[in-house]
Amino acid sequence: MTDDTTPMTDGGTDEEARTDGGPPATVPPDDETPTWSERKERSQGLAQLTYQYFERSRREDENLRAESTYVERDVLGFPTWPHETIRNLAITSFFVGIIILIAAILPAHYGEPANPGATPGIILPDWYLYWSFGLLKLNPINPSLAVLDGNIAMSNEFLGITAHGIVFGTITLVPFLNKGGARRPVEQPFWAAVGVTGVVLSITLAALAIQNFFPISLDLLLTLTFMLPLAGGIITYAVLKTMREGYMYDLNRRYYMLRPPK
Amino acid sequence: MSLKKQDEMDHNAWLKKQDLTVIETAFLTTLIWLDKRLRIVDYLELLETMYYRANLQMPKSHTEQYDLDNKFWYWYPLYSLGSLSIIAYLVAAVSGALLGFYYSPSTAGAAAQGDPTAAYDSVVMIMTDVQFGFMLRSIHSWAAQFMVAAVFLHMLRVYFTGSYKEPREVNWILGVILIGLTLLFGFSGYVLPWKQLSFWAAQIGVEMALATPLVGEWAAQLMFGGFTLGQATLVRMYILHVFVLPFVVTGLVALHVGIVWVQGIAEPH
């Protein structure tokens, strides 16, 4: 991996100080330790399969390590003390201070006591559930099916719950749909566009939830709820595609030495 | 080997050899005298260590380390959002524990519909009578808001930097579960003061549960203690908020962070 004349990342060539690229630090098993084949012979069934797999996995690991051109970095991390500790203390104090400051200058609101007999004009959850509340107001797009004489197949409430399921399901599936080594939005304009669509959709759904506050018609609001995210996604895609050429060319050389693009 | 006291370092002889002023001699004599008895030199070493530790060199930022200067990709602050949500969670936990001393989850005390209940009154009492109570409730509320915001932004950061990719799929799913639980945390806390909006938010929750086929009625019974809101609802939300969720969420957060620890942080950009 590294021949003797390769300078290290700090420019030095002192072999004593070289931290990377040495021989693999494998410890040969002593007589007491049963070899993998001995364990395999002793075990049966699922345990045997497990051992077989582990052996394969270990071999695969060794091969991969032998073939790899990956250059380990000299600095893998910064010491917990003082670097990380001081930084974390600073971040923590600042953040807690901000919470206390905001709590002091904008005290929490308190409303009327609960009255089961009087429905308030505006029912709203906290802001972070507006999107969820918006999903419950999708009844105008609940499909009415011809086979049911124009009746809706599911209740409006259940439509809202299904929408929640779709949202959470889609988010959960993201790692299984988007594969590959690309990490930055410029490397994957489509998925960045999907993300922007989702973000804008959550905002427009929040607007749909507080529709009472909007002086525009419900039809227009519903159209915007779905068209704005789409527009946001398309714009993101176009911008990233345009940026891509120039950006990929300029991408940091060391970064791509570490992790070649696929 | 003799029992005679050894004095390998004859400091006084060394002192005499030096060409020193009176002040220097006095100072050194005192120092040597004290050091022989109190071993000040050990503490000096400690002080020296502390000096070097105090004069830290701050770590290279990611941009410096990867030579990414002048790149749009300077997202370093966004990499702290995960810990910010944990910090907000801790602040909410501490202030919530203090609020729990005074809050009573009871709908008793309302003579007619719309009268303040015991739960509502206990929050009023916290805000008006309890020393520092107004601030405490405000801190708890805002810590919750900050936590939810940090969790959302954390998810966006993970999404847009592709940090959920192999081998981190499990942690992404765990994160989705944690977001759901965070929202549930917020919802149950929103219900507890039993004010008008709390009641009607819970009402929407019950209606959502009842609209679900097959499991809906069971879920409504489990979460809200029935199909109409009342004492049972409040107690269930209270237990959910102060007993069930804290344990579950803390455990899952530990697992979430533990997996990050084991797998390493996704290559920063």
Short mmCIF file of C-alpha atoms in Angstrom, two decimals:
data_model
loop_
_atom_site.label_atom_id
_atom_site.label_comp_id
_atom_site.label_asym_id
_atom_site.label_seq_id
_atom_site.Cartn_x
_atom_site.Cartn_y
_atom_site.Cartn_z
CA MET A 1 0.00 0.00 0.00
CA THR A 2 2.64 2.52 1.03
CA ASP A 3 6.19 2.09 -0.15
CA ASP A 4 9.08 3.47 1.85
CA THR A 5 9.45 6.71 -0.02
CA THR A 6 5.80 7.71 0.27
CA PRO A 7 5.64 10.86 2.32
CA MET A 8 3.09 10.87 5.08
CA THR A 9 0.26 13.35 5.25
CA ASP A 10 2.37 15.80 7.24
CA GLY A 11 5.14 15.51 4.67
CA GLY A 12 7.53 13.48 6.83
CA THR A 13 9.11 10.16 5.88
CA ASP A 14 10.23 9.01 9.35
CA GLU A 15 9.46 5.29 9.52
CA GLU A 16 9.26 5.33 13.33
CA ALA A 17 6.42 7.80 13.15
CA ARG A 18 4.51 6.03 10.41
CA THR A 19 1.16 4.99 11.78
CA ASP A 20 -0.53 3.54 8.74
CA GLY A 21 0.07 0.89 6.16
CA GLY A 22 1.96 -1.48 8.46
CA PRO A 23 1.50 -5.24 8.40
CA PRO A 24 -1.95 -6.43 9.49
CA ALA A 25 -2.11 -6.75 13.25
CA THR A 26 -3.50 -10.27 13.25
CA VAL A 27 -2.71 -12.45 16.24
CA PRO A 28 -1.98 -16.08 15.35
CA PRO A 29 -4.22 -18.40 17.38
CA ASP A 30 -2.45 -20.26 20.17
CA ASP A 31 -2.86 -23.95 20.88
CA GLU A 32 -5.71 -23.40 23.30
CA THR A 33 -7.90 -21.64 20.80
CA PRO A 34 -9.87 -23.97 18.57
CA THR A 35 -9.49 -23.12 14.91
CA TRP A 36 -12.52 -22.19 12.89
CA SER A 37 -12.54 -25.61 11.22
CA GLU A 38 -12.41 -27.37 14.60
CA ARG A 39 -15.37 -25.33 15.80
CA LYS A 40 -17.15 -26.12 12.61
CA GLU A 41 -16.59 -29.82 13.05
CA ARG A 42 -17.81 -29.73 16.59
CA SER A 43 -21.02 -27.86 15.83
CA GLN A 44 -24.05 -28.81 13.84
CA GLY A 45 -27.03 -27.30 12.14
CA LEU A 46 -27.57 -23.57 12.47
CA ALA A 47 -24.47 -23.12 14.60
CA GLN A 48 -22.44 -24.82 11.90
CA LEU A 49 -23.92 -22.56 9.25
CA THR A 50 -23.15 -19.54 11.41
CA TYR A 51 -19.53 -20.59 11.79
CA GLN A 52 -19.26 -21.25 8.09
CA TYR A 53 -20.63 -17.84 7.34
CA PHE A 54 -18.30 -16.17 9.85
CA GLU A 55 -15.35 -17.94 8.29
CA ARG A 56 -16.38 -16.77 4.84
CA SER A 57 -16.95 -13.30 6.17
CA ARG A 58 -13.53 -13.24 7.82
CA ARG A 59 -11.85 -14.44 4.63
CA GLU A 60 -13.75 -11.88 2.60
CA ASP A 61 -12.63 -9.21 5.02
CA GLU A 62 -8.99 -10.28 4.72
CA ASN A 63 -9.17 -10.37 0.94
CA LEU A 64 -10.84 -7.00 0.75
CA ARG A 65 -8.24 -5.52 3.06
CA ALA A 66 -5.44 -7.02 0.97
CA GLU A 67 -6.86 -5.73 -2.29
CA SER A 68 -7.91 -2.35 -0.98
CA THR A 69 -6.18 0.80 -2.09
CA TYR A 70 -7.79 2.68 0.77
CA VAL A 71 -5.33 4.93 2.57
CA GLU A 72 -6.01 5.14 6.26
CA ARG A 73 -5.78 8.62 7.64
CA ASP A 74 -3.15 9.44 10.21
CA VAL A 75 -5.66 11.41 12.25
CA LEU A 76 -8.74 9.30 12.84
CA GLY A 77 -10.26 11.61 15.40
CA PHE A 78 -9.54 14.24 17.95
CA PRO A 79 -8.97 13.39 21.61
CA THR A 80 -12.03 13.40 23.84
CA TRP A 81 -10.19 15.66 26.22
CA PRO A 82 -9.82 18.50 25.64
CA HIS A 83 -10.96 18.92 22.04
CA GLU A 84 -14.30 17.17 21.95
CA THR A 85 -15.20 17.98 25.55
CA ILE A 86 -14.57 21.69 25.24
CA ARG A 87 -16.41 21.89 21.93
CA ASN A 88 -19.37 19.91 23.26
CA LEU A 89 -19.50 22.01 26.42
CA ALA A 90 -19.52 25.17 24.33
CA ILE A 91 -22.29 23.87 22.05
CA THR A 92 -24.32 22.59 25.01
CA SER A 93 -24.08 25.80 27.04
CA PHE A 94 -24.95 27.90 24.02
CA PHE A 95 -27.94 25.76 23.09
CA VAL A 96 -29.33 25.50 26.62
CA GLY A 97 -28.79 29.23 26.99
CA ILE A 98 -30.78 29.86 23.83
CA ILE A 99 -33.64 27.67 25.13
CA ILE A 100 -33.72 29.54 28.43
CA LEU A 101 -33.49 32.92 26.71
CA ILE A 102 -36.37 32.15 24.33
CA ALA A 103 -38.38 30.68 27.21
CA ALA A 104 -37.87 33.93 29.11
CA ILE A 105 -38.76 36.33 26.32
CA LEU A 106 -41.54 34.26 24.71
CA PRO A 107 -43.32 32.47 27.57
CA ALA A 108 -45.54 29.52 26.71
CA HIS A 109 -49.15 30.42 25.91
CA TYR A 110 -51.95 29.15 28.12
CA GLY A 111 -55.54 28.88 26.94
CA GLU A 112 -59.10 28.34 28.20
CA PRO A 113 -60.00 25.21 30.20
CA ALA A 114 -61.36 22.25 28.25
CA ASN A 115 -65.02 22.44 27.35
CA PRO A 116 -66.44 19.28 25.72
CA GLY A 117 -69.62 21.20 24.96
CA ALA A 118 -68.10 23.99 22.86
CA THR A 119 -66.00 23.20 19.81
CA PRO A 120 -63.51 26.02 19.29
CA GLY A 121 -63.52 27.75 15.92
CA ILE A 122 -59.93 26.78 15.23
CA ILE A 123 -58.57 23.46 16.42
CA LEU A 124 -54.83 23.20 15.99
CA PRO A 125 -52.10 20.97 17.37
CA ASP A 126 -48.59 22.25 17.96
CA TRP A 127 -46.79 23.47 14.84
CA TYR A 128 -44.85 20.25 14.35
CA LEU A 129 -48.08 18.33 13.80
CA TYR A 130 -49.54 20.77 11.25
CA TRP A 131 -48.42 18.53 8.37
CA SER A 132 -50.16 15.62 10.04
CA PHE A 133 -53.30 17.72 10.56
CA GLY A 134 -53.11 18.75 6.91
CA LEU A 135 -53.11 15.08 5.90
CA LEU A 136 -56.44 14.74 7.71
CA LYS A 137 -57.95 17.45 5.52
CA LEU A 138 -57.48 15.67 2.22
CA ASN A 139 -61.17 14.73 1.93
CA PRO A 140 -61.68 16.76 -1.30
CA ILE A 141 -59.30 14.41 -3.08
CA ASN A 142 -60.78 11.25 -1.61
CA PRO A 143 -61.53 9.31 -4.82
CA SER A 144 -65.17 8.54 -5.49
CA LEU A 145 -65.39 5.28 -7.34
CA ALA A 146 -67.79 4.62 -10.21
CA VAL A 147 -68.26 1.00 -9.12
CA LEU A 148 -69.62 2.29 -5.81
CA ASP A 149 -72.08 4.64 -7.53
CA GLY A 150 -69.79 7.56 -6.90
CA ASN A 151 -69.38 6.79 -3.21
CA ILE A 152 -66.00 6.95 -1.56
CA ALA A 153 -64.30 3.64 -0.83
CA MET A 154 -62.82 4.71 2.48
CA SER A 155 -63.90 7.25 5.05
CA ASN A 156 -62.17 10.62 4.99
CA GLU A 157 -60.61 9.95 8.37
CA PHE A 158 -59.20 6.64 7.19
CA LEU A 159 -57.83 8.38 4.11
CA GLY A 160 -55.89 10.66 6.43
CA ILE A 161 -54.53 7.70 8.39
CA THR A 162 -53.57 5.93 5.16
CA ALA A 163 -51.74 9.08 4.08
CA HIS A 164 -49.76 8.97 7.32
CA GLY A 165 -48.88 5.37 6.62
CA ILE A 166 -47.74 6.29 3.11
CA VAL A 167 -45.59 9.16 4.40
CA PHE A 168 -43.87 7.11 7.13
CA GLY A 169 -43.58 4.08 4.83
CA THR A 170 -41.93 6.12 2.08
CA ILE A 171 -39.45 7.68 4.49
CA THR A 172 -38.62 4.24 5.91
CA LEU A 173 -38.03 2.78 2.46
CA VAL A 174 -35.62 5.52 1.33
CA PRO A 175 -32.40 3.60 2.15
CA PHE A 176 -33.69 0.58 0.23
CA LEU A 177 -34.67 2.60 -2.84
CA ASN A 178 -31.68 4.92 -3.07
CA LYS A 179 -28.51 2.87 -3.27
CA GLY A 180 -24.96 3.57 -4.35
CA GLY A 181 -22.07 5.64 -3.12
CA ALA A 182 -23.40 9.10 -4.00
CA ARG A 183 -23.65 11.36 -0.99
CA ARG A 184 -24.05 14.97 -2.07
CA PRO A 185 -27.17 16.38 -3.71
CA VAL A 186 -25.13 17.29 -6.81
CA GLU A 187 -24.22 13.65 -7.17
CA GLN A 188 -27.86 12.59 -6.99
CA PRO A 189 -30.13 15.39 -8.25
CA PHE A 190 -33.17 13.13 -8.36
CA TRP A 191 -33.06 12.20 -4.68
CA ALA A 192 -32.28 15.75 -3.68
CA ALA A 193 -35.36 16.79 -5.66
CA VAL A 194 -37.40 14.14 -3.86
CA GLY A 195 -36.17 15.53 -0.54
CA VAL A 196 -37.04 19.11 -1.45
CA THR A 197 -40.46 17.94 -2.64
CA GLY A 198 -41.02 16.32 0.74
CA VAL A 199 -39.92 19.40 2.67
CA VAL A 200 -42.10 21.74 0.62
CA LEU A 201 -44.99 19.28 0.86
CA SER A 202 -44.77 19.29 4.66
CA ILE A 203 -44.94 23.09 4.57
CA THR A 204 -47.87 23.24 2.14
CA LEU A 205 -49.70 20.56 4.13
CA ALA A 206 -49.24 22.76 7.19
CA ALA A 207 -50.78 25.60 5.20
CA LEU A 208 -53.66 23.30 4.29
CA ALA A 209 -54.13 22.50 7.98
CA ILE A 210 -54.59 26.17 8.82
CA GLN A 211 -56.73 26.80 5.73
CA ASN A 212 -59.03 29.02 7.77
CA PHE A 213 -56.29 31.64 7.81
CA PHE A 214 -55.91 31.74 4.02
CA PRO A 215 -58.22 34.03 2.09
CA ILE A 216 -57.91 31.90 -1.06
CA SER A 217 -60.39 29.25 -2.16
CA LEU A 218 -59.98 25.68 -0.95
CA ASP A 219 -59.61 24.37 -4.52
CA LEU A 220 -56.71 26.68 -5.21
CA LEU A 221 -55.13 25.85 -1.86
CA LEU A 222 -55.38 22.11 -2.57
CA THR A 223 -53.86 22.59 -6.01
CA LEU A 224 -51.02 24.62 -4.56
CA THR A 225 -50.51 22.02 -1.82
CA PHE A 226 -49.44 19.50 -4.42
CA MET A 227 -48.17 21.73 -7.21
CA LEU A 228 -45.72 23.82 -5.14
CA PRO A 229 -43.78 20.77 -3.89
CA LEU A 230 -43.66 19.46 -7.44
CA ALA A 231 -42.40 22.81 -8.69
CA GLY A 232 -39.82 22.88 -5.89
CA GLY A 233 -38.63 19.41 -6.84
CA ILE A 234 -38.37 20.26 -10.54
CA ILE A 235 -36.45 23.48 -9.85
CA THR A 236 -34.07 21.63 -7.50
CA TYR A 237 -33.49 18.95 -10.13
CA ALA A 238 -32.82 21.52 -12.85
CA VAL A 239 -30.47 23.59 -10.67
CA LEU A 240 -28.49 20.57 -9.46
CA LYS A 241 -28.20 19.13 -12.97
CA THR A 242 -26.82 22.47 -14.12
CA MET A 243 -24.43 22.73 -11.18
CA ARG A 244 -23.32 19.15 -11.59
CA GLU A 245 -20.86 19.55 -14.48
CA GLY A 246 -18.86 22.35 -12.99
CA TYR A 247 -19.12 21.02 -9.49
CA MET A 248 -17.98 17.50 -10.22
CA TYR A 249 -14.97 18.88 -12.09
CA ASP A 250 -13.92 20.97 -9.13
CA LEU A 251 -14.53 18.34 -6.52
CA ASN A 252 -11.79 17.98 -4.04
CA ARG A 253 -9.02 15.68 -5.26
CA ARG A 254 -8.22 14.14 -1.93
CA TYR A 255 -11.89 13.40 -1.31
CA TYR A 256 -12.11 11.39 -4.49
CA MET A 257 -8.81 9.67 -3.82
CA LEU A 258 -10.38 8.43 -0.63
CA ARG A 259 -13.69 7.44 -2.17
CA PRO A 260 -13.72 7.17 -5.96
CA PRO A 261 -17.05 8.03 -7.61
CA LYS A 262 -19.11 5.11 -8.83
CA MET B 1 23.09 -0.03 52.45
CA SER B 2 23.18 2.29 55.38
CA LEU B 3 20.34 3.74 57.34
CA LYS B 4 21.94 7.11 57.12
CA LYS B 5 19.67 9.59 55.53
CA GLN B 6 20.56 10.08 51.92
CA ASP B 7 20.46 13.47 50.39
CA GLU B 8 21.33 12.92 46.78
CA MET B 9 20.35 16.38 45.75
CA ASP B 10 22.19 18.76 48.06
CA HIS B 11 20.10 21.77 47.19
CA ASN B 12 21.77 24.03 49.78
CA ALA B 13 25.25 23.33 48.36
CA TRP B 14 23.86 24.04 44.90
CA LEU B 15 22.35 27.25 46.23
CA LYS B 16 25.70 28.37 47.65
CA LYS B 17 27.50 27.78 44.36
CA GLN B 18 25.07 30.10 42.57
CA ASP B 19 25.77 33.78 42.36
CA LEU B 20 22.42 35.08 43.53
CA THR B 21 21.00 38.29 44.89
CA VAL B 22 19.55 38.39 48.36
CA ILE B 23 15.98 38.27 47.07
CA GLU B 24 16.69 35.29 44.86
CA THR B 25 18.44 33.48 47.71
CA ALA B 26 15.55 34.15 50.08
CA PHE B 27 13.03 33.01 47.54
CA LEU B 28 14.89 29.82 46.69
CA THR B 29 15.56 29.00 50.34
CA THR B 30 11.88 29.35 51.14
CA LEU B 31 10.94 27.33 48.13
CA ILE B 32 13.37 24.52 48.97
CA TRP B 33 12.23 24.52 52.59
CA LEU B 34 8.58 24.29 51.60
CA ASP B 35 9.23 21.78 48.85
CA LYS B 36 11.06 19.41 51.20
CA ARG B 37 7.97 19.33 53.41
CA LEU B 38 5.10 19.76 50.96
CA ARG B 39 6.57 18.47 47.71
CA ILE B 40 5.35 21.50 45.82
CA VAL B 41 7.06 20.26 42.69
CA ASP B 42 4.31 17.66 42.20
CA TYR B 43 1.68 20.36 42.18
CA LEU B 44 3.79 22.47 39.87
CA GLU B 45 3.77 19.58 37.44
CA LEU B 46 0.01 19.38 37.75
CA LEU B 47 -0.22 23.11 37.12
CA GLU B 48 2.03 22.74 34.12
CA THR B 49 -0.15 19.97 32.72
CA MET B 50 -3.21 22.11 33.29
CA TYR B 51 -1.49 24.99 31.58
CA TYR B 52 -0.87 22.95 28.46
CA ARG B 53 -4.37 21.53 28.57
CA ALA B 54 -5.85 24.99 28.96
CA ASN B 55 -3.95 26.32 25.97
CA LEU B 56 -5.74 24.01 23.62
CA GLN B 57 -5.42 23.81 19.97
CA MET B 58 -8.92 23.66 18.57
CA PRO B 59 -9.48 20.81 16.16
CA LYS B 60 -9.35 21.24 12.46
CA SER B 61 -12.78 21.73 11.00
CA HIS B 62 -13.99 19.24 8.47
CA THR B 63 -13.34 21.68 5.68
CA GLU B 64 -9.72 22.07 6.75
CA GLN B 65 -9.23 18.37 7.31
CA TYR B 66 -10.56 17.43 3.91
CA ASP B 67 -9.30 20.54 2.19
CA LEU B 68 -12.79 21.56 1.22
CA ASP B 69 -12.40 25.30 1.75
CA ASN B 70 -14.64 27.64 -0.17
CA LYS B 71 -17.03 24.84 -0.92
CA PHE B 72 -20.78 25.19 -0.58
CA TRP B 73 -20.62 21.99 1.42
CA TYR B 74 -19.75 23.59 4.71
CA TRP B 75 -22.48 21.88 6.67
CA TYR B 76 -20.55 21.29 9.86
CA PRO B 77 -23.10 22.88 12.26
CA LEU B 78 -25.76 20.62 10.83
CA TYR B 79 -23.74 17.64 12.05
CA SER B 80 -24.46 18.64 15.66
CA LEU B 81 -28.26 18.50 15.31
CA GLY B 82 -28.42 14.96 16.68
CA SER B 83 -26.71 15.95 19.90
CA LEU B 84 -28.77 19.14 20.05
CA SER B 85 -31.95 17.06 20.10
CA ILE B 86 -30.51 14.97 22.95
CA ILE B 87 -29.57 18.14 24.86
CA ALA B 88 -33.08 19.56 24.39
CA TYR B 89 -34.46 16.18 25.51
CA LEU B 90 -32.38 16.37 28.68
CA VAL B 91 -33.50 19.94 29.39
CA ALA B 92 -37.12 18.86 28.89
CA ALA B 93 -36.56 15.84 31.14
CA VAL B 94 -35.14 17.90 34.01
CA SER B 95 -37.75 20.67 33.78
CA GLY B 96 -40.49 18.06 33.27
CA ALA B 97 -39.46 16.17 36.40
CA LEU B 98 -39.70 19.43 38.36
CA LEU B 99 -43.12 20.21 36.84
CA GLY B 100 -44.24 16.71 37.78
CA PHE B 101 -43.94 17.63 41.49
CA TYR B 102 -46.85 20.03 41.11
CA TYR B 103 -48.98 18.71 38.25
CA SER B 104 -52.00 16.51 39.01
CA PRO B 105 -53.51 14.46 36.16
CA SER B 106 -57.14 14.77 37.17
CA THR B 107 -60.28 16.09 35.53
CA ALA B 108 -61.98 16.47 38.92
CA GLY B 109 -63.25 19.78 40.18
CA ALA B 110 -65.27 20.95 37.18
CA ALA B 111 -68.80 21.69 38.36
CA ALA B 112 -70.06 22.43 34.84
CA GLN B 113 -68.74 21.92 31.33
CA GLY B 114 -65.97 24.38 30.65
CA ASP B 115 -64.98 24.86 34.27
CA PRO B 116 -61.31 24.50 35.12
CA THR B 117 -60.35 20.97 36.12
CA ALA B 118 -57.77 19.92 38.70
CA ALA B 119 -55.20 19.39 35.93
CA TYR B 120 -55.85 22.86 34.50
CA ASP B 121 -55.74 24.41 37.96
CA SER B 122 -52.51 22.67 38.85
CA VAL B 123 -50.86 24.20 35.78
CA VAL B 124 -52.30 27.60 36.74
CA MET B 125 -50.88 27.03 40.22
CA ILE B 126 -47.47 26.19 38.70
CA MET B 127 -47.58 29.39 36.66
CA THR B 128 -48.75 31.73 39.40
CA ASP B 129 -47.83 30.30 42.82
CA VAL B 130 -44.82 28.06 42.40
CA GLN B 131 -41.49 29.84 42.73
CA PHE B 132 -39.93 29.98 39.25
CA GLY B 133 -42.88 27.90 37.99
CA PHE B 134 -43.85 30.18 35.11
CA MET B 135 -40.30 30.02 33.79
CA LEU B 136 -40.15 26.28 34.39
CA ARG B 137 -43.23 25.60 32.28
CA SER B 138 -41.92 27.92 29.60
CA ILE B 139 -38.55 26.16 29.54
CA HIS B 140 -40.23 22.76 29.34
CA SER B 141 -42.43 23.89 26.49
CA TRP B 142 -39.61 25.49 24.54
CA ALA B 143 -37.24 22.58 25.13
CA ALA B 144 -39.89 20.36 23.57
CA GLN B 145 -40.24 22.70 20.58
CA PHE B 146 -36.46 22.80 20.14
CA MET B 147 -36.21 19.04 20.40
CA VAL B 148 -38.82 18.45 17.70
CA ALA B 149 -37.23 21.07 15.45
CA ALA B 150 -33.76 19.60 15.98
CA VAL B 151 -35.02 16.09 15.28
CA PHE B 152 -36.68 17.20 12.03
CA LEU B 153 -33.60 19.10 10.89
CA HIS B 154 -31.39 16.17 11.90
CA MET B 155 -33.42 13.92 9.64
CA LEU B 156 -33.11 16.42 6.77
CA ARG B 157 -29.34 16.59 7.25
CA VAL B 158 -29.06 12.81 7.22
CA TYR B 159 -31.25 12.67 4.12
CA PHE B 160 -29.43 15.32 2.10
CA THR B 161 -25.96 14.01 2.96
CA GLY B 162 -26.98 10.45 2.10
CA SER B 163 -25.87 9.26 5.52
CA TYR B 164 -28.66 6.68 5.67
CA LYS B 165 -27.09 4.50 3.01
CA GLU B 166 -25.62 1.06 3.52
CA PRO B 167 -24.68 0.00 6.20
CA ARG B 168 -26.79 2.49 8.14
CA GLU B 169 -30.31 1.51 7.05
CA VAL B 170 -31.24 0.11 10.46
CA ASN B 171 -30.33 3.34 12.16
CA TRP B 172 -32.42 5.32 9.67
CA ILE B 173 -35.45 3.15 10.48
CA LEU B 174 -34.71 3.58 14.16
CA GLY B 175 -34.62 7.32 13.53
CA VAL B 176 -38.02 7.23 11.82
CA ILE B 177 -39.41 5.39 14.87
CA LEU B 178 -37.80 7.98 17.15
CA ILE B 179 -39.39 10.83 15.20
CA GLY B 180 -42.78 9.20 15.59
CA LEU B 181 -42.19 8.77 19.33
CA THR B 182 -41.01 12.39 19.62
CA LEU B 183 -44.25 13.55 17.99
CA LEU B 184 -46.19 11.28 20.36
CA PHE B 185 -44.24 12.83 23.24
CA GLY B 186 -45.28 16.28 22.05
CA PHE B 187 -48.90 15.24 21.50
CA SER B 188 -49.29 13.64 24.94
CA GLY B 189 -47.68 16.68 26.56
CA TYR B 190 -50.03 18.96 24.65
CA VAL B 191 -53.03 17.11 26.12
CA LEU B 192 -51.89 17.21 29.76
CA PRO B 193 -52.92 20.80 30.74
CA TRP B 194 -56.47 19.87 29.70
CA LYS B 195 -57.13 23.23 28.13
CA GLN B 196 -59.54 23.71 25.27
CA LEU B 197 -57.02 22.97 22.51
CA SER B 198 -55.64 19.97 24.43
CA PHE B 199 -59.10 18.48 24.66
CA TRP B 200 -59.92 18.94 21.00
CA ALA B 201 -56.52 17.70 19.85
CA ALA B 202 -57.16 14.55 21.85
CA GLN B 203 -60.66 14.40 20.33
CA ILE B 204 -59.10 14.35 16.87
CA GLY B 205 -56.78 11.60 18.07
CA VAL B 206 -59.72 9.48 19.21
CA GLU B 207 -61.56 10.07 15.94
CA MET B 208 -58.47 9.07 13.96
CA ALA B 209 -58.13 5.90 16.00
CA LEU B 210 -61.81 5.03 15.62
CA ALA B 211 -61.66 5.54 11.85
CA THR B 212 -59.04 2.80 11.55
CA PRO B 213 -60.53 -0.55 10.65
CA LEU B 214 -59.86 -3.68 12.74
CA VAL B 215 -57.47 -2.24 15.34
CA GLY B 216 -59.06 1.20 15.73
CA GLU B 217 -61.31 0.59 18.74
CA TRP B 218 -58.64 -1.40 20.51
CA ALA B 219 -56.12 1.39 19.89
CA ALA B 220 -58.59 4.02 21.14
CA GLN B 221 -59.15 1.99 24.32
CA LEU B 222 -55.42 1.55 24.82
CA MET B 223 -54.33 5.11 24.15
CA PHE B 224 -57.32 7.17 25.27
CA GLY B 225 -59.01 4.84 27.74
CA GLY B 226 -62.31 4.84 25.91
CA PHE B 227 -64.20 6.48 23.07
CA THR B 228 -65.06 9.66 24.96
CA LEU B 229 -62.46 11.79 26.62
CA GLY B 230 -62.26 12.02 30.37
CA GLN B 231 -60.25 11.10 33.43
CA ALA B 232 -59.02 7.85 31.84
CA THR B 233 -57.68 9.72 28.82
CA LEU B 234 -55.77 12.18 30.94
CA VAL B 235 -54.21 9.49 33.13
CA ARG B 236 -53.21 7.42 30.12
CA MET B 237 -51.63 10.41 28.42
CA TYR B 238 -49.87 11.25 31.69
CA ILE B 239 -48.44 7.75 32.14
CA LEU B 240 -47.46 7.72 28.46
CA HIS B 241 -45.75 11.08 28.82
CA VAL B 242 -43.92 10.63 32.12
CA PHE B 243 -43.38 6.87 32.35
CA VAL B 244 -43.63 4.88 29.13
CA LEU B 245 -42.15 7.26 26.57
CA PRO B 246 -39.18 8.44 28.68
CA PHE B 247 -37.95 4.86 29.12
CA VAL B 248 -38.66 3.79 25.54
CA VAL B 249 -37.24 6.92 23.94
CA THR B 250 -34.16 7.00 26.17
CA GLY B 251 -33.49 3.36 25.39
CA LEU B 252 -33.92 3.83 21.66
CA VAL B 253 -31.78 6.99 21.68
CA ALA B 254 -29.04 5.02 23.44
CA LEU B 255 -29.34 2.31 20.79
CA HIS B 256 -29.37 4.93 18.02
CA VAL B 257 -26.20 6.58 19.33
CA GLY B 258 -24.65 3.19 20.09
CA ILE B 259 -25.08 2.10 16.48
CA VAL B 260 -23.48 5.35 15.32
CA TRP B 261 -20.63 4.61 17.70
CA VAL B 262 -20.17 1.08 16.38
CA GLN B 263 -20.54 1.94 12.70
CA GLY B 264 -18.73 5.26 12.82
CA ILE B 265 -20.02 8.58 11.59
CA ALA B 266 -20.75 8.64 7.87
CA GLU B 267 -17.86 10.25 6.02
CA PRO B 268 -18.31 13.98 6.49
CA HIS B 269 -18.43 16.19 3.44
#
